[in-house]
Amino acid sequence: MRTGFGHFVAILLAALAFIAPALVTAAVPDVTGTWVARINSPLGEMEFVFRLRSDANGGLGGSVNSLFGDAPILEGRINGNDIEFSIDMDLFGNIQRRAIKGRIVGDELQIESAGLMPTPPPGMVMPGGPPAAPGAGAGPPPFAKLLPGTLTARRGTPTPSYRAGPVDYKALPKVELPALKALPANKLARTPPMGWNSWNKFRTGIDDKTVRGIADALVESGMRDAGYIYVNIDDGWQGTRDGNGVLQPNPNFPDMKALADYVHSKGLKLGIYSSPGPRTCGGFEGSYGHEEIDARTWAGWGIDYLKYDWCSAGRVWKDQDMRAVYQRMGEAIRATGRPMVYSLCQYGRASVQSWGPLVGGNLWRTTFDIFDNWPSMTGNVNAQEALAASAAPGHWNDPDMLEIGNGGMTAAEYRTHFSLWAIAAAPLIAGNDVRALDADTRDILLNKEVIAVNQDRLGKQGRRVAQQGEIDIWLRKLSGGAHALAVVNRGNVEAEVATKWADLGLPANLSARDLWLHRDLGRLADGYQGRVAAHGVVLLRLK
Ligand code: GLA
């Protein structure tokens, strides 16, 4: 028999049963939609895009576009206002699972940026410089300081809207890879390619007007006549494919053929960028499954150079497949009949130096991306050491594009940068705004004596032959029995150096010319003695 109190409890329970589902629903906010966090960091303005799909049971799916491309959301959960998920972050072909936490606060999605920070693989210098030496005190790595601890995203539309959407990797059609063979050399790049590329300065903010302006400036500054002839558009030019699968440029490039004609009319050549994956590193449409049609499109526009960047291909293929993947595009370019320099960009993975020439490659990146700081620049060029024997006319090791003129290093450091790229027979692809050259940048990029070292027709890459404390000595064999010698001071104070020809395997009584002072030093009986600025260089031509 029910008491009054029993009735009360029964009514309460019935009421609870009625409102509980509503309570549960209220506890799982519907976060479905696109959330954008815009930040301004020392790395530049950037956007993080969270495309979320939530369900009433607290499940969370979708994708995240972060510093390292687009990644599907894995293991996503919403608990009250707390959000948790993982992504497989693709860091230059190293796939790392990162756990990410966040919360909904009012109309904001707040994401802890720690989860979006990859652990740099050995040898990689992240923007902001390398981590502090062990024992130098705890604290976040310099890279982490470049992002705020919490990213605040709001519902919105990402810019530019030309980025392609996320990819359903499980549903991708399969692309057949060719049987390995050796493609004949295309006879291009008998000396390291020289030119300009949009990435280091402009990132994906590149357009037709800027490229034309750069072409004009290459001519007016004398850079074209000094050898910088390739004008290379990096990531960010792509739009969508039309009904026939032909990739169209985005509205920032209204007419690629007209742009190529313009660049050609200036005595220059035009380069373009894509990825063997479905998406480029910047999240734009890649060439996956469209290799032949894309190569034909570029040939039709009059493209002379292709940089082909691994990016999302690492989500489809393994490193063992790389050679076949790059061969597939090498064959597609060949089939167009138009000569194109083929620049492989897969960060030196899978011993690319051993098969790069066989897929038609004229240059291949050997490292992670360069950043405009001393540790990154020197780290990249030091990594060329072991690969020196693989460079030769027609195919070159590529420690990445130049940062000279971008403002992150001193003039002395930029002279060292240029000297080492010359000694290492590295491609000289300027990465600054050449419409606004300051005096130092002009002197460096237009130093014809240093360029002559880089472009020496013997095509032998130099090596670091000795180290004395903080002094590195690099030597490159040049045609006609000459040598280029670079003495680099890694230290933070000016240093006195004394080198002995005999220790470097060189004969006595060499006549020397200082390629930065543009001055003959006369005959040096048994070595060079002098002072080298902090992070500076002395570059000599010896005969
Ligand atoms: C990678 C490459 C860079 C640049 C960007 C474009 O990071 O290594 O040189 O091409 O992609 O997104």
JSON list of C-alpha atoms and ligand atoms in Angstrom, two decimals, residues 67-68 92 197 199-200 203-204 234-236 273-274 280-284 307 309-311 345-347 365 367-371 400-401, ligand 1:
[
{"chain": "A", "resi": 67, "resn": "LEU", "atom": "CA", "xyz": [50.29, 22.79, -38.57]},
{"chain": "A", "resi": 68, "resn": "PHE", "atom": "CA", "xyz": [50.98, 19.39, -40.08]},
{"chain": "A", "resi": 92, "resn": "PHE", "atom": "CA", "xyz": [57.26, 14.84, -42.72]},
{"chain": "A", "resi": 197, "resn": "ASN", "atom": "CA", "xyz": [60.24, 29.81, -54.67]},
{"chain": "A", "resi": 199, "resn": "TRP", "atom": "CA", "xyz": [57.09, 29.13, -49.79]},
{"chain": "A", "resi": 200, "resn": "ASN", "atom": "CA", "xyz": [59.69, 30.50, -47.36]},
{"chain": "A", "resi": 203, "resn": "ARG", "atom": "CA", "xyz": [53.61, 30.30, -47.45]},
{"chain": "A", "resi": 204, "resn": "THR", "atom": "CA", "xyz": [50.20, 29.66, -49.03]},
{"chain": "A", "resi": 234, "resn": "ASP", "atom": "CA", "xyz": [54.88, 26.36, -54.11]},
{"chain": "A", "resi": 235, "resn": "ASP", "atom": "CA", "xyz": [51.79, 25.18, -52.22]},
{"chain": "A", "resi": 236, "resn": "GLY", "atom": "CA", "xyz": [48.58, 27.21, -52.36]},
{"chain": "A", "resi": 273, "resn": "TYR", "atom": "CA", "xyz": [54.09, 22.21, -56.82]},
{"chain": "A", "resi": 274, "resn": "SER", "atom": "CA", "xyz": [52.04, 19.13, -55.99]},
{"chain": "A", "resi": 280, "resn": "THR", "atom": "CA", "xyz": [49.42, 18.68, -50.16]},
{"chain": "A", "resi": 281, "resn": "CYS", "atom": "CA", "xyz": [51.08, 19.59, -46.88]},
{"chain": "A", "resi": 282, "resn": "GLY", "atom": "CA", "xyz": [49.05, 22.82, -46.85]},
{"chain": "A", "resi": 283, "resn": "GLY", "atom": "CA", "xyz": [45.79, 20.89, -47.29]},
{"chain": "A", "resi": 284, "resn": "PHE", "atom": "CA", "xyz": [45.25, 21.64, -50.99]},
{"chain": "A", "resi": 307, "resn": "LYS", "atom": "CA", "xyz": [58.32, 20.11, -56.87]},
{"chain": "A", "resi": 309, "resn": "ASP", "atom": "CA", "xyz": [56.06, 16.83, -52.00]},
{"chain": "A", "resi": 310, "resn": "TRP", "atom": "CA", "xyz": [55.27, 13.59, -50.09]},
{"chain": "A", "resi": 311, "resn": "CYS", "atom": "CA", "xyz": [52.84, 15.14, -47.53]},
{"chain": "A", "resi": 345, "resn": "CYS", "atom": "CA", "xyz": [60.55, 16.50, -51.74]},
{"chain": "A", "resi": 346, "resn": "GLN", "atom": "CA", "xyz": [60.32, 13.67, -49.22]},
{"chain": "A", "resi": 347, "resn": "TYR", "atom": "CA", "xyz": [62.71, 15.03, -46.61]},
{"chain": "A", "resi": 365, "resn": "ARG", "atom": "CA", "xyz": [65.37, 17.18, -50.39]},
{"chain": "A", "resi": 367, "resn": "THR", "atom": "CA", "xyz": [66.19, 17.06, -44.60]},
{"chain": "A", "resi": 368, "resn": "PHE", "atom": "CA", "xyz": [63.15, 18.48, -42.89]},
{"chain": "A", "resi": 369, "resn": "ASP", "atom": "CA", "xyz": [62.11, 22.02, -43.79]},
{"chain": "A", "resi": 370, "resn": "ILE", "atom": "CA", "xyz": [64.54, 24.85, -43.29]},
{"chain": "A", "resi": 371, "resn": "PHE", "atom": "CA", "xyz": [63.52, 27.62, -40.89]},
{"chain": "A", "resi": 400, "resn": "ASP", "atom": "CA", "xyz": [66.11, 23.17, -48.86]},
{"chain": "A", "resi": 401, "resn": "MET", "atom": "CA", "xyz": [65.56, 26.69, -50.13]},
{"chain": "B", "resi": 1, "resn": "GLA", "atom": "C1", "xyz": [56.45, 20.92, -46.96]},
{"chain": "B", "resi": 1, "resn": "GLA", "atom": "C2", "xyz": [57.71, 21.22, -47.77]},
{"chain": "B", "resi": 1, "resn": "GLA", "atom": "C3", "xyz": [57.89, 22.72, -47.84]},
{"chain": "B", "resi": 1, "resn": "GLA", "atom": "C4", "xyz": [56.67, 23.35, -48.49]},
{"chain": "B", "resi": 1, "resn": "GLA", "atom": "C5", "xyz": [55.41, 22.96, -47.74]},
{"chain": "B", "resi": 1, "resn": "GLA", "atom": "C6", "xyz": [54.16, 23.38, -48.48]},
{"chain": "B", "resi": 1, "resn": "GLA", "atom": "O1", "xyz": [56.57, 21.33, -45.63]},
{"chain": "B", "resi": 1, "resn": "GLA", "atom": "O2", "xyz": [58.82, 20.60, -47.19]},
{"chain": "B", "resi": 1, "resn": "GLA", "atom": "O3", "xyz": [59.06, 23.05, -48.58]},
{"chain": "B", "resi": 1, "resn": "GLA", "atom": "O4", "xyz": [56.60, 22.93, -49.83]},
{"chain": "B", "resi": 1, "resn": "GLA", "atom": "O5", "xyz": [55.33, 21.56, -47.55]},
{"chain": "B", "resi": 1, "resn": "GLA", "atom": "O6", "xyz": [52.99, 23.04, -47.80]}
]
